[in-house]
XYZ file of C-alpha atoms in Angstrom:
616
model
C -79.310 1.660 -28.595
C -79.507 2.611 -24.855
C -79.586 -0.213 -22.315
C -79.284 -3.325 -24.429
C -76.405 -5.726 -24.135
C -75.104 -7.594 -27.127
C -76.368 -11.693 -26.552
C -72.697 -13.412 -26.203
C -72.463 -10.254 -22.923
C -76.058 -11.691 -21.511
C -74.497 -15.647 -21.624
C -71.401 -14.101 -20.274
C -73.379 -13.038 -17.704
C -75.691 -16.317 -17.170
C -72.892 -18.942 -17.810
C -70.983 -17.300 -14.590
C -73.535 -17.130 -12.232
C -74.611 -20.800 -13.279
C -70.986 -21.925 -12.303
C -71.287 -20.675 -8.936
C -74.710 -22.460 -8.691
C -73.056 -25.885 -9.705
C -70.068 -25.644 -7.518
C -71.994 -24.904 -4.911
C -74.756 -27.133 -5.414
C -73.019 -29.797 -3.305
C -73.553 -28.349 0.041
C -77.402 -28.760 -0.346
C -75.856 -32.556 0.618
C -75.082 -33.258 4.025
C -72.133 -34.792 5.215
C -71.984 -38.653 6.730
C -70.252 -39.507 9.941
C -68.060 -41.845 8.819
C -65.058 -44.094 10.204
C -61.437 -44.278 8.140
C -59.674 -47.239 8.486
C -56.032 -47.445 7.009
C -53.153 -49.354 7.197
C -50.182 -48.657 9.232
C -46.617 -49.198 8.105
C -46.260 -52.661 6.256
C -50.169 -53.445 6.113
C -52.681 -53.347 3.520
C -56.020 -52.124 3.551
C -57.748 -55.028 1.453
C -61.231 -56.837 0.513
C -60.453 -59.285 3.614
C -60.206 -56.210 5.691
C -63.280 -54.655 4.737
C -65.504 -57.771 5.660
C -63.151 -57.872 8.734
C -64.823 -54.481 9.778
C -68.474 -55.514 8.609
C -68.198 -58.572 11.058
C -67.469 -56.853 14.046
C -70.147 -54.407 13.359
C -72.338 -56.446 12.825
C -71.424 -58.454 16.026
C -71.734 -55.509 17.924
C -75.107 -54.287 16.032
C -73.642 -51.330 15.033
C -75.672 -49.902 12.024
C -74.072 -48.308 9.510
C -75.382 -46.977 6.144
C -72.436 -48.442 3.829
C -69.168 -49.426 4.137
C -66.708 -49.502 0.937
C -63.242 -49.403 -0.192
C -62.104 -45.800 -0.934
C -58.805 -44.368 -2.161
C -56.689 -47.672 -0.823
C -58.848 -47.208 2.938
C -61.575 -48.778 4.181
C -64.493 -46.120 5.023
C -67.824 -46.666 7.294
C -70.362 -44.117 6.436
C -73.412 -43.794 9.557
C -76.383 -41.924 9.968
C -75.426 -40.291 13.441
C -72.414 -39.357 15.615
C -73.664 -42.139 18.330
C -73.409 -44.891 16.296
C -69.789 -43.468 14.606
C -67.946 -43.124 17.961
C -69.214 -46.364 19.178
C -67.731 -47.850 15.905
C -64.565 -45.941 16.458
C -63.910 -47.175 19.865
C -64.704 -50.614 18.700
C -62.551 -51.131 16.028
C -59.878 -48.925 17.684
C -60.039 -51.946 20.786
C -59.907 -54.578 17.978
C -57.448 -53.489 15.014
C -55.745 -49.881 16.375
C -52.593 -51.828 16.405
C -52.381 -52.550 12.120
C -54.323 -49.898 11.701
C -55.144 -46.554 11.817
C -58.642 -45.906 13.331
C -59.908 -41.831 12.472
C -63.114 -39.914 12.566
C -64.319 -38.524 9.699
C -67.061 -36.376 7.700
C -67.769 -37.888 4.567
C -68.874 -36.106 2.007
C -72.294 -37.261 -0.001
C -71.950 -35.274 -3.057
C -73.226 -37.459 -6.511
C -70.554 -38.657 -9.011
C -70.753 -36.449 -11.315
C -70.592 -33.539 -9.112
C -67.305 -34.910 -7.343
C -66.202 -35.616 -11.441
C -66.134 -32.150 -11.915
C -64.308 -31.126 -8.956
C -67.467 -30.416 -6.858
C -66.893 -30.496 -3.340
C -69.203 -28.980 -0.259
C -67.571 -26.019 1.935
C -65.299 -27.423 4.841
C -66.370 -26.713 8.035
C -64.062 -24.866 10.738
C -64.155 -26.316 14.442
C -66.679 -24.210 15.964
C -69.016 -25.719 13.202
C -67.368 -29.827 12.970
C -66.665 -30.233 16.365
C -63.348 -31.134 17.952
C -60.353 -30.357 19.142
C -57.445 -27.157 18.818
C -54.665 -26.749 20.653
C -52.546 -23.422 21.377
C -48.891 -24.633 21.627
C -46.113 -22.486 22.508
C -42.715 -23.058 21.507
C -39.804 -22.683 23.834
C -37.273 -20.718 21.350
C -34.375 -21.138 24.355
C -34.323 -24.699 23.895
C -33.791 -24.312 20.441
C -30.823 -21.553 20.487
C -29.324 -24.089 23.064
C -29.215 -26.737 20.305
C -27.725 -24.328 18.124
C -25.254 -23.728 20.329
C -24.593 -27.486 21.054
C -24.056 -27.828 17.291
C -21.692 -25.000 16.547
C -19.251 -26.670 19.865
C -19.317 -29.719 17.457
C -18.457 -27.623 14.334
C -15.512 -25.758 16.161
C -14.269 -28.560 17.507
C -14.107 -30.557 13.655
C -12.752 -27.194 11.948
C -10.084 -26.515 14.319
C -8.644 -30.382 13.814
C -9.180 -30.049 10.653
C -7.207 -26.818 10.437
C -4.345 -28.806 13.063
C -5.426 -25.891 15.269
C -4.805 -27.047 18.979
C -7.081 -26.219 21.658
C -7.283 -26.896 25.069
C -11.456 -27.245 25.230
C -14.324 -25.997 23.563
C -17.249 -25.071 25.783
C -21.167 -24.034 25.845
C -21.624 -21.605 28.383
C -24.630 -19.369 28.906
C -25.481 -17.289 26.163
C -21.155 -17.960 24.613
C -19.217 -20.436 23.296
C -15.616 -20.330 24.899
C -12.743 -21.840 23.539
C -9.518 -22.447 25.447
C -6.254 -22.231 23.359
C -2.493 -23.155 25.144
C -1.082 -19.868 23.621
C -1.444 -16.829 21.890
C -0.490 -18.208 18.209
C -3.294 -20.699 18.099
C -5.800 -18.030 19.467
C -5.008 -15.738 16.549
C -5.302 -18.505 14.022
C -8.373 -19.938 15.043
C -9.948 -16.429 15.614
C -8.903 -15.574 11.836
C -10.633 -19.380 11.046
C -13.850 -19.278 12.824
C -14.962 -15.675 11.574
C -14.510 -16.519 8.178
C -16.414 -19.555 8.920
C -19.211 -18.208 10.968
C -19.704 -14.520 9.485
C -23.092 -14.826 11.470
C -21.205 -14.976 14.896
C -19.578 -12.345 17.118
C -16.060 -12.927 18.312
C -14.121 -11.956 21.051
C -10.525 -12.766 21.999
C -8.988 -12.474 25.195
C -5.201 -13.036 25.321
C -4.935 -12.775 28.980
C -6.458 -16.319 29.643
C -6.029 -17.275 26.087
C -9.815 -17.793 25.646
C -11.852 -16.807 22.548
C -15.753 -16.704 23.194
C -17.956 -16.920 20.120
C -21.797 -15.377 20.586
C -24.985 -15.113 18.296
C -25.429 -11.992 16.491
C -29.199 -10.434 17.325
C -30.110 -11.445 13.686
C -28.972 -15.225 14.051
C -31.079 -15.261 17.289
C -33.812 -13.957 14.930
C -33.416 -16.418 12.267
C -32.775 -19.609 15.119
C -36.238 -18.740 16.581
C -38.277 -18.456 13.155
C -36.365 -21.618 11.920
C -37.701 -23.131 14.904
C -41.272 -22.329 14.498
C -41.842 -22.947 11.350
C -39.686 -26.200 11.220
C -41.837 -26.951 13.862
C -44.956 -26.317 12.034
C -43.896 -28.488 9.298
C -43.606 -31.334 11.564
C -46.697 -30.557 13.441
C -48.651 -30.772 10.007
C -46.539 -34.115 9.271
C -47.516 -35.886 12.298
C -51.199 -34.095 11.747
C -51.031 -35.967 8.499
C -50.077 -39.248 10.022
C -53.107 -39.359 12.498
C -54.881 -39.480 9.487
C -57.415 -36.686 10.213
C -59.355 -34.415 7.654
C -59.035 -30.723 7.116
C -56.820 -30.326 9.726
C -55.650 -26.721 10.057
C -52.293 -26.068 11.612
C -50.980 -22.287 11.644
C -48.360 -19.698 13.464
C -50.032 -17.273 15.877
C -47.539 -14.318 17.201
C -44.021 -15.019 17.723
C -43.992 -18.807 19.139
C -46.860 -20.424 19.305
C -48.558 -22.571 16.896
C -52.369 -23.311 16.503
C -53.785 -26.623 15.340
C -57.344 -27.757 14.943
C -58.546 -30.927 14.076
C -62.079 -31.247 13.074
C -63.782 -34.287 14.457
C -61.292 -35.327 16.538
C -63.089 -36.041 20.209
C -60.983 -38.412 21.707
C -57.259 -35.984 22.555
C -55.317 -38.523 24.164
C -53.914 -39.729 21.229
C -53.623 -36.614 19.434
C -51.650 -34.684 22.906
C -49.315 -37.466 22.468
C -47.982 -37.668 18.958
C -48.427 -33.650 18.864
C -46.328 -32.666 21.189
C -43.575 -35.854 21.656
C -40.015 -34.170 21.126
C -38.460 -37.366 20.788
C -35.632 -38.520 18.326
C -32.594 -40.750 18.705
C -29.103 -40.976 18.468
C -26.668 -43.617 17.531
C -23.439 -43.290 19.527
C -20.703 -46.392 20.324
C -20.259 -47.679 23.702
C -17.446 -47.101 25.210
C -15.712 -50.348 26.079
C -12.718 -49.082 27.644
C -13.610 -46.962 29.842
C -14.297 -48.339 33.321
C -18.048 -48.997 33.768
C -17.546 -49.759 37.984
C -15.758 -46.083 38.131
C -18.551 -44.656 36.121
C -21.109 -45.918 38.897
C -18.919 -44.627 41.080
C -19.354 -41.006 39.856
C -16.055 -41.015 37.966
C -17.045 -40.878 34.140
C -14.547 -40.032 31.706
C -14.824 -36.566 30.134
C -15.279 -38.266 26.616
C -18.041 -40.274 27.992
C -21.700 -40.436 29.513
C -23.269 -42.907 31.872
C -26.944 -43.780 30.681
C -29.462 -46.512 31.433
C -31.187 -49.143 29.593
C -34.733 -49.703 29.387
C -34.321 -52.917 32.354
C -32.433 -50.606 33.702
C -28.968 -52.067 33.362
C -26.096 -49.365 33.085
C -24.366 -48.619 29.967
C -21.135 -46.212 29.103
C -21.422 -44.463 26.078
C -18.615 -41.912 24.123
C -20.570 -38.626 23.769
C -19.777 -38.665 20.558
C -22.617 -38.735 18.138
C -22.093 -40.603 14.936
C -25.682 -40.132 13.768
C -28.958 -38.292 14.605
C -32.319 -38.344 13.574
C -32.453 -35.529 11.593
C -30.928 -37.218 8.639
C -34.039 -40.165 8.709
C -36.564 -39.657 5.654
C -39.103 -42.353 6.419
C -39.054 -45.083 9.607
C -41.537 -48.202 9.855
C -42.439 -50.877 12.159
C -42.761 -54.203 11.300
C -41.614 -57.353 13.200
C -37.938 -59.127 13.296
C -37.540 -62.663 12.770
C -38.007 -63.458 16.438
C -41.387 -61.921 16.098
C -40.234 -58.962 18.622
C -41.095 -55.611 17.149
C -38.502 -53.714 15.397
C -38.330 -50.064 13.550
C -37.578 -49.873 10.203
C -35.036 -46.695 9.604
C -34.090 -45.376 6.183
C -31.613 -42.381 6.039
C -31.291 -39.469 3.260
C -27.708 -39.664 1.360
C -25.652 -37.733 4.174
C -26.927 -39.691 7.234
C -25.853 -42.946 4.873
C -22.546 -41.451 3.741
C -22.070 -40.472 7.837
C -23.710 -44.253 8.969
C -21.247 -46.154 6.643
C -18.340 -44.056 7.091
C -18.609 -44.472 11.094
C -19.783 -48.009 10.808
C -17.153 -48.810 8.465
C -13.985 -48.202 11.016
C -15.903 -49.664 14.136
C -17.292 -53.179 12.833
C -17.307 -55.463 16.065
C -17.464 -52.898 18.197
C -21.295 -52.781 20.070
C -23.200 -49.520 19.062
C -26.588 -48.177 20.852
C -29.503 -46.334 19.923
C -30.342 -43.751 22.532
C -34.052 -42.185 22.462
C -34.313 -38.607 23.609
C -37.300 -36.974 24.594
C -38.226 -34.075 25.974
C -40.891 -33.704 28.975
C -41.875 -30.835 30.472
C -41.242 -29.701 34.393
C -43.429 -27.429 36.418
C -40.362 -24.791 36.850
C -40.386 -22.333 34.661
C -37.111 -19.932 33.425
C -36.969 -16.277 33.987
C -39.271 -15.409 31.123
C -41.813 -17.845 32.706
C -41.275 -20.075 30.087
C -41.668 -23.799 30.914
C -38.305 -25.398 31.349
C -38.160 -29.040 29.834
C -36.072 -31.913 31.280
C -34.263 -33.875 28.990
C -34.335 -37.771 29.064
C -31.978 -40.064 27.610
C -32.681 -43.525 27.338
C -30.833 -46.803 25.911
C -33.128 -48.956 23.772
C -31.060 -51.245 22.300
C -27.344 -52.028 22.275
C -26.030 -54.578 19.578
C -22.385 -55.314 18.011
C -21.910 -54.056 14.292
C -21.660 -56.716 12.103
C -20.631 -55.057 8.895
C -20.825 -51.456 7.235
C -23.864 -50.149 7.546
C -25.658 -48.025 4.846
C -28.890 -46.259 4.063
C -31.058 -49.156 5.268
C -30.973 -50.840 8.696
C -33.460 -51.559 11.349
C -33.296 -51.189 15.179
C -34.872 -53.088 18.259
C -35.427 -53.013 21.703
C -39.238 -51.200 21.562
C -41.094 -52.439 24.164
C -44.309 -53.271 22.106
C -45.751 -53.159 18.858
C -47.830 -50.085 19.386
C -44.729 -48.623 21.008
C -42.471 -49.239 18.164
C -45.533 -47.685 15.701
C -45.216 -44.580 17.569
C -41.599 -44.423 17.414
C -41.763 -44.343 13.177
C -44.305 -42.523 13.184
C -42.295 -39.821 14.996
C -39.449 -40.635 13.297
C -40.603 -40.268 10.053
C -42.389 -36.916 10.572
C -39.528 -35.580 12.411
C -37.823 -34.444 15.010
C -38.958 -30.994 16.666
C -36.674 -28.569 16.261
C -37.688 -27.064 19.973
C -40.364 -28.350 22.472
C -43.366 -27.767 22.428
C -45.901 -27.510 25.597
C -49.804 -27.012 25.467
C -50.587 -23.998 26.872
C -54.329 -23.615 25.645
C -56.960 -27.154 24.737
C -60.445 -26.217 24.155
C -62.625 -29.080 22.973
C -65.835 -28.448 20.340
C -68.822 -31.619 20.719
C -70.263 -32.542 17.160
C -73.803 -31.463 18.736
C -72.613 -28.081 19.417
C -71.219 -27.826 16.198
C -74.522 -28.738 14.730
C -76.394 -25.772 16.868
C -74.196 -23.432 15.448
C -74.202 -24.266 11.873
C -78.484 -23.985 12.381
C -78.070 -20.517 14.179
C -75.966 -19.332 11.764
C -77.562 -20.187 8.786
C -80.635 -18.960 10.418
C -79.148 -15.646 11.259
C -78.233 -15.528 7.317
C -81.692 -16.635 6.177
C -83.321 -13.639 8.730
C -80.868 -10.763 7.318
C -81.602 -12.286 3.932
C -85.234 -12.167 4.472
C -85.809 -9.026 6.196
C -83.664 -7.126 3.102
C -85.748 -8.751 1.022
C -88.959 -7.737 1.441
C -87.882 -4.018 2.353
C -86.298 -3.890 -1.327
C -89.664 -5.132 -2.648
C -91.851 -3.008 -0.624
C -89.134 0.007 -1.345
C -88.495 -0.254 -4.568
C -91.329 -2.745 -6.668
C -90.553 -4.099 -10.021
C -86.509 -3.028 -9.301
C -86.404 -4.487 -6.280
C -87.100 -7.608 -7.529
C -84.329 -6.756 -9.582
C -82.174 -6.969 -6.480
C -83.397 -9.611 -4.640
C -82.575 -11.884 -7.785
C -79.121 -10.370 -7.456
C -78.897 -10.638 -3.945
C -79.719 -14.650 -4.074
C -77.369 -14.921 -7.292
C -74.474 -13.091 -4.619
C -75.478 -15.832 -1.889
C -75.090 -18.395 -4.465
C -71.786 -17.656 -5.653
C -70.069 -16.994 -2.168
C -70.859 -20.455 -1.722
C -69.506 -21.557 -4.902
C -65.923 -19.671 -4.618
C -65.341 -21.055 -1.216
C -66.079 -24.900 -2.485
C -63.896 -23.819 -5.496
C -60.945 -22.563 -3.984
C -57.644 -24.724 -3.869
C -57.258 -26.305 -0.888
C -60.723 -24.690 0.565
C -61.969 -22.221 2.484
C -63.323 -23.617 6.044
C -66.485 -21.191 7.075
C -66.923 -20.547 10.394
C -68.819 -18.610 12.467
C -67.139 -15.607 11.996
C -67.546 -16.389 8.113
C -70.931 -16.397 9.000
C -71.430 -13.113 10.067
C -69.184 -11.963 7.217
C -71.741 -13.529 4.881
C -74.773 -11.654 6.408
C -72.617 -8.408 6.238
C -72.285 -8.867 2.857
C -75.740 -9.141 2.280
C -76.450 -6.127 3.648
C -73.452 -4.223 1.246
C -74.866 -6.307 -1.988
C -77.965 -4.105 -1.856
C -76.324 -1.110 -1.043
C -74.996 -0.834 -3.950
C -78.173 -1.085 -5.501
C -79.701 1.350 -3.450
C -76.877 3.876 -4.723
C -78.258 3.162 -8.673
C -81.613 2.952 -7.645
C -81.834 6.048 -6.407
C -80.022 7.575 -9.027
C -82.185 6.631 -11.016
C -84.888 7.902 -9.556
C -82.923 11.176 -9.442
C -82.434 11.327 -13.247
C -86.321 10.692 -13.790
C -87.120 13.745 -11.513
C -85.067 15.964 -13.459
C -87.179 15.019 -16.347
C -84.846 12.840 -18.346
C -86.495 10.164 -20.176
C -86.422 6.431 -18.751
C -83.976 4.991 -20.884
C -81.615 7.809 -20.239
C -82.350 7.943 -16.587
C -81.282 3.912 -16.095
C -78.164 4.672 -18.617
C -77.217 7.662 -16.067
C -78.113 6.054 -12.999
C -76.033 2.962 -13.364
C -72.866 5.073 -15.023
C -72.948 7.789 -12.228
C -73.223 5.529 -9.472
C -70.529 2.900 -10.898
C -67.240 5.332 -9.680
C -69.161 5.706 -6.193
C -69.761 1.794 -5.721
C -66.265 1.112 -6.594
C -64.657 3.541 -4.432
C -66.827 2.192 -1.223
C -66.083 -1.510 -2.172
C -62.237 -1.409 -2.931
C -61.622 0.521 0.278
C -63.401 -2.280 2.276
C -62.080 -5.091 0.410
C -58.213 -3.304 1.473
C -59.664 -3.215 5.274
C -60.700 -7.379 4.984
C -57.606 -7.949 3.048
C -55.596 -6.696 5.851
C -57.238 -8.719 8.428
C -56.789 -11.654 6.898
C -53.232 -10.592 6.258
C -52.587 -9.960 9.874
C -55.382 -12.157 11.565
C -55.681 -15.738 12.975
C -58.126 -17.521 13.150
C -61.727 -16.147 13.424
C -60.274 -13.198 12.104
C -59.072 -14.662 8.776
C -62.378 -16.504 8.634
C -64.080 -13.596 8.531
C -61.771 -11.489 6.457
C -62.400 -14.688 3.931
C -65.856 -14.462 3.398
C -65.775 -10.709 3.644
C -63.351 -10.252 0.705
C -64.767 -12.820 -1.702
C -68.195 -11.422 -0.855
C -67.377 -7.626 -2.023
C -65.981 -9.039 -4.894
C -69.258 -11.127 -5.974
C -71.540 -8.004 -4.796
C -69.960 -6.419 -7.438
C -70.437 -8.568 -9.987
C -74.407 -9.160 -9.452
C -75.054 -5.945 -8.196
C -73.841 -3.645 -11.007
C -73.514 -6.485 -13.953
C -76.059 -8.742 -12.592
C -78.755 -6.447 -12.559
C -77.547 -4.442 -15.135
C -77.761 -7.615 -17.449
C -81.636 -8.075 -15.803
C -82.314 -4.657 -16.277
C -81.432 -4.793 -20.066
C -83.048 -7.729 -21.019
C -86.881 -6.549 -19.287
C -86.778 -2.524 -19.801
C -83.804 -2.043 -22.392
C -84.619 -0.920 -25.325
C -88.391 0.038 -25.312
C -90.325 3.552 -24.646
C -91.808 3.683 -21.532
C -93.252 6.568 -19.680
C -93.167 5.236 -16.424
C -90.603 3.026 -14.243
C -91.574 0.823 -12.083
C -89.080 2.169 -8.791
């Protein structure tokens, strides 16, 4: 029989538009300001601390609508942004230094929604409100580390090898190494290439000098190591601020974009974000002659740095350990009560920390901290050029063979020594990083443009609406159903997919493109339809021909846009990949309730029956 699907087809049908409708039921409830309290490094988020919060709140009269223990944090929902900053800055003033103190937007979806895996859409940061920040990543800084690392490397395989060598030096875009004659420059040439197959060599038997220089696809590689190693670090230290939905991403060749939704206050968030520091554990050098050092004469195996009072201290260059090879860092307090950092190393650091440890016991070691800042000169490719400064934070005398575990001291302060893990523990950047763009989004602007966009959907929505009814009658009711049933499940996809999809305003306007597409679809059958009828075909073989004909012609038009949105989201950031989101997932819904959806309507009302006149 024309026109009639079979039942289990018609549930199909009904059971997939009523998932959308459940998943994406939660957004009809708003989201709370709320307050996250948690722990730092050491403390515990507990019942004592939760009626520690509700006493200074209520001290303060601060309303909020509850306050509960969620997920091992303590979390203040309010009814408005006013009274959820002045809570944050309170209890920032009062407990930032145990704990982490972070905006957030709480979700209000029931139980049984969130049981189901029901969450609302996230909202991107021209919606939420707060702060991104365009970084750009200064790639010479980190071929000059690379180039630092390989001197260290020649210099350990050519004593290893009992290759002698006069010295082994960085220099400009090179590495030169100076041999004492022409045997050893053969040999070590023969070495090093095997070793470094990524490197271009070049001997010079006149001065007895070999220089070593990056190959165009190790520059290549250094530079994307660098970004995205740098991106995973960003995220970690993203993560350790403790804010939601934070979006971190690449943009071009070396810069990186972050946004945090609901962050207002950037102070914190500038300094944790971009910090370069890390630290190094070297030995001091006790015989070399610290008065000679003052005096400008340091040994060529040695460095003159300061401490933190500003006492002088000789150190071997030499490093015996760096941070790279620390996995997690905490601060606690030693039992002097003077802060302290907590350092545990992955296996290599603590094969290299007892090894190096192990020959040197009574001999005084010191933890240097390195960081980064940047200058206002700038290199010949107007990049920013950063200064690096060294600084002694604690010297003490190695008591035994050290291992995986140990702590170090000397931070100034708590908060100070909190920082430190924290950076610690999320890493070392690979290459600095400077701000080169901060744009900053208030909650109440946020709130204008969710209303104007929805409103600009609800118009488009509207307006298409009533011309399908007037247009097309009993059919384009037919539409309009499918056209809501397309809204419905846009919403649901993004709220289902992993990790969600953040709408924005761009998504926005992809939404209310969409709409407009959804119908035309069924403006293509419709018409059809209408076509087959005038050629005197009866109904039921006018709707069979209308929807079958048209099919090959919807597809066509859809797949060729959904190729255009899929390469904008390939090749876009930001906006454009919010708007390539919504674009995509709506052709593919269109699709569904505009040829199935209606189809499925169209069955169950006209299918089936002799009729002599359509209402279209």
């Amino acid at each position: 029989m024309l026109n009639k699907y079979p039942l289990w087809k018609s549930l199909m049908v009904l059971f997939i538009v009523a998932i959308g409708a459940i998943y994406a039921s939660p957004n009809l409830y708003p989201e709370d300001p709320a307050v996250q309290l948690s722990g730092l490094r050491g403390v515990e988020t507990t019942a004592a601390t939760l009626d520690t919060v509700k006493s200074h709140l209520d001290e303060n009269n601060i309303s909020y609508a509850n306050i509960a223990m969620e997920k091992g944090q303590v979390l203040a929902r309010f009814k408005n942004t006013e009274e959820q900053l002045k809570a944050r800055d309170l209890l920032d003033d009062i407990m930032g230094e145990e704990y982490s103190v972070a905006l957030n937007l709480t979700p209000a979806t029931p139980s049984w929604l969130a049981s189901i895996g029901g969450t609302p859409m996230k909202l991107g940061l021209d919606l939420s409100g707060g702060v991104s920040f365009l970084m750009e990543v200064n790639m010479q800084e980190a071929i000059v580390k690379v180039q630092k690392s390989l001197v260290d490397d020649f210099r350990t395989g050519l004593r290893g090898e009992k290759i002698r060598y006069r010295s082994v030096k960085n220099t400009n875009d090179s590495i030169n190494v100076q041999f004492r004659n022409a045997e050893d420059l053969e040999k070590a040439e023969t070495f090093l290439s095997k070793q470094n197959r990524d490197l271009l060599f070049v001997s010079n038997e006149g001065n007895l000098t070999l220089s070593a220089s990056m190959t165009e696809q190790k520059l290549k590689e250094t530079r994307e190591y660098a970004l995205q190693q740098n991106i995973t670090i960003i995220r970690n230290r993203v993560n350790e601020l403790g804010v939601a939905e934070p979006l971190v991403q690449r943009q071009g060749k070396k810069h990186i974009v972050i946004e945090l939704p609901g962050v207002q206050d950037t102070a914190k968030a500038k300094e944790i974000l971009s910090a370069t520091a890390t630290i190094e554990f070297r030995l001091v050098d006790t015989e070399g002659d610290l008065g000679a050092a003052l005096n400008g004469r340091v040994p060529g195996s040695s460095q003159l740095l300061k401490e933190r009072n500003g006492q002088p201290v000789l150190l071997k260059k030499r490093v015996m350990l760096t941070g790279d090879h620390i996995v997690d860092a905490g601060s606690s307090f030693d039992e002097y009560s003077r802060p302290q950092v907590n350092i545990t190393l992955d296996s290599a650091g603590g094969n290299k920390m007892s090894s190096n440890t192990k020959s040197n016991i009574g001999k005084p070691m010191a933890t240097v901290f390195i960081e980064f800042k940047p200058t206002d000169r700038v290199d010949s490719e107007g990049n920013t050029i950063f200064e690096k400064v060294e600084e002694v934070i604690s010297v003490a005398t190695i008591q035994a063979r050290l291992g995986k575990t140990f702590r170090i001291t000397g931070a100034g302060s708590q908060a100070e020594a909190h920082n430190l893990a924290l950076l610690l523990r999320a890493g070392a950047l690979v290459a600095p990083i400077q701000i080169v763009e901060e744009r900053t989004v208030g909650p109440t602007l946020g709130a204008e443009n969710v209303q104007l966009g929805f409103q600009a959907i609800m118009l488009g929505f509207g307006l298409v609406f009533l011309f399908m009814l007037v247009y097309y009658r009993a059919f384009g009711i037919v539409a309009n159903l499918a056209l809501g049933a397309n809204l419905v499940m846009i919403i649901g996809v993004m709220s289902m997919m992993p990790g969600g999809a953040a709408l924005t305003l761009p998504g926005m306007a992809g939404i209310v493109l969409t709409v407009g597409m959804a119908v035309d679809a069924n403006v293509l059958i419709f018409e059809r339809i209408r076509e087959e009828i005038r050629e005197g075909k009866s109904i039921q073989q006018s709707i069979h021909q209308g929807y079958d004909a048209a099919f090959s012609t919807i597809i066509d038009a859809n797949i060729t846009t959904l190729i255009a949105a899929l390469i904008l989201f390939a090749v876009g950031t930001g906006p454009i990949k919010g708007f390539a989101i919504t674009l995509s997932i709506g052709i593919l819904t269109s699709m569904f309730t505009a040829v199935v959806g209606t189809r499925t309507v169209v069955n169950a009302v006209w299918g089936g029956k002799r009729l002599d006149k359509l209402s279209i």
